[in-house]
């Protein structure tokens, strides 16, 4: 009898970097798949879940996808959004705690301020996801 508890990692080239997929599993009566993806690829989470459902039978799987190296190009700060976010924070500060300081570092916590200068090719991304997931599942089963 094969155990449903395990770990495996698969990596495949993507752009000038790599895509890595980790598969962690625990015993579970049914198949439960949880997918975590970088914000640049969250729209592909359902695709990854469907791939898992085709290849797995039972267990609770945590699938983590991450980019390694410059797979998606350089990040750029969206200056207009950053400026608007900072002005909103300063306005809130004036209402809640007048005279206190709003550090510029708080902008690092605001989602969506950094964007990639290069769009991901959907076909290439799906190919990489499929290859890396297949490798992760194979290593998991070993």
PDB file of C-alpha atoms in Angstrom, residues 12-20 40 66-74 116-121 124-125 128:
ATOM      1  CA  UNK A  12      11.297  23.642 -15.197  1.00  0.00           C
ATOM      2  CA  UNK A  13      12.720  26.580 -17.180  1.00  0.00           C
ATOM      3  CA  UNK A  14      10.437  29.576 -17.702  1.00  0.00           C
ATOM      4  CA  UNK A  15      11.648  32.724 -19.403  1.00  0.00           C
ATOM      5  CA  UNK A  16      15.110  33.549 -18.106  1.00  0.00           C
ATOM      6  CA  UNK A  17      14.355  31.843 -14.786  1.00  0.00           C
ATOM      7  CA  UNK A  18      12.564  28.759 -13.524  1.00  0.00           C
ATOM      8  CA  UNK A  19       9.174  27.723 -12.253  1.00  0.00           C
ATOM      9  CA  UNK A  20       9.093  25.510  -9.159  1.00  0.00           C
ATOM     10  CA  UNK A  40       1.261  37.261 -11.308  1.00  0.00           C
ATOM     11  CA  UNK A  66       6.837  29.994  -7.211  1.00  0.00           C
ATOM     12  CA  UNK A  67       9.063  31.758  -9.712  1.00  0.00           C
ATOM     13  CA  UNK A  68      12.827  31.447  -9.284  1.00  0.00           C
ATOM     14  CA  UNK A  69      15.056  34.027 -10.898  1.00  0.00           C
ATOM     15  CA  UNK A  70      13.876  36.479 -13.535  1.00  0.00           C
ATOM     16  CA  UNK A  71      11.090  34.244 -14.913  1.00  0.00           C
ATOM     17  CA  UNK A  72       8.659  37.127 -15.289  1.00  0.00           C
ATOM     18  CA  UNK A  73      10.942  40.068 -16.020  1.00  0.00           C
ATOM     19  CA  UNK A  74      11.789  43.052 -13.871  1.00  0.00           C
ATOM     20  CA  UNK A 116       6.114  43.109 -14.227  1.00  0.00           C
ATOM     21  CA  UNK A 117       7.455  44.780 -17.362  1.00  0.00           C
ATOM     22  CA  UNK A 118       6.901  41.543 -19.276  1.00  0.00           C
ATOM     23  CA  UNK A 119       3.637  39.625 -19.601  1.00  0.00           C
ATOM     24  CA  UNK A 120       3.655  35.877 -19.118  1.00  0.00           C
ATOM     25  CA  UNK A 121       2.884  33.855 -22.230  1.00  0.00           C
ATOM     26  CA  UNK A 124       4.465  28.741 -22.016  1.00  0.00           C
ATOM     27  CA  UNK A 125       3.252  29.194 -18.429  1.00  0.00           C
ATOM     28  CA  UNK A 128       5.859  24.900 -17.400  1.00  0.00           C
TER      29      UNK A 128
END
